[in-house]
């Protein structure tokens, strides 16, 4: 019994150590597995799931694109805009889960190096100049999920208007500082990611403990918290 437990712990420790080899290796030597991990499951790239208010119409069926009876038909498929705020028994809004997305600090040095490596460019730390802003990408969230709560409302069908709307409902909190994006780019790159630009703070330290990215309105809430103590690369906090 003890031998089996020891073997399991050892195997887990070895797997964890192997998964963090990219922390010590020269980025030029990163493998495709290292790159994948940095871009998808690392201190700078984390999965998150949006909570959405379920639109309970007179028929009692959900009106969001990922609910049965929604504009997309069926379940889990992209349709029109997400359903508006619904009310269940007692007047409380009912919720459902949206698609899993990746929230990624695209401005962090390890992520930039991994992107360079993935594209076939040189993953050279010396050539990577620090950016003057934070860039956070939301990957895998359909644009329909960011539009107005009212399916009949076309106010945010235009990308420019939707970007302006997102500037208001998106907040990056670092320690005691709350930032709204200065710019939002929609449908960027091969995976149609949304990129949020934020003013860079000069006084962030590990004492601030964590950073939280959040998009929230009357029918959707997407948030993810990042521990700053885990976001060091080669002895430096990388955001």
Tab-separated table of C-alpha atoms in Angstrom, residues 36 46 63 82 86 94 97 99 109 111 123 126 175 178 181 201 221 226 234 238:
chain	number	residue	atom	x	y	z
A	36	UNK	CA	1.459	24.078	-26.282
A	46	UNK	CA	-5.890	29.542	-18.276
A	63	UNK	CA	-33.076	31.551	-25.416
A	82	UNK	CA	-26.829	35.191	-26.115
A	86	UNK	CA	-34.258	35.393	-17.518
A	94	UNK	CA	-31.336	31.449	-13.945
A	97	UNK	CA	-22.652	27.621	-18.742
A	99	UNK	CA	-18.271	27.523	-23.912
A	109	UNK	CA	7.372	37.308	-22.334
A	111	UNK	CA	3.750	33.721	-24.254
A	123	UNK	CA	12.477	32.637	-29.851
A	126	UNK	CA	17.213	39.535	-26.213
A	175	UNK	CA	-4.171	44.503	-6.409
A	178	UNK	CA	-9.019	48.620	-11.595
A	181	UNK	CA	-9.324	48.473	-21.670
A	201	UNK	CA	1.063	49.764	-14.307
A	221	UNK	CA	-20.090	36.863	-16.563
A	226	UNK	CA	-4.188	34.803	-11.977
A	234	UNK	CA	13.596	33.802	-15.051
A	238	UNK	CA	5.990	38.858	-16.459
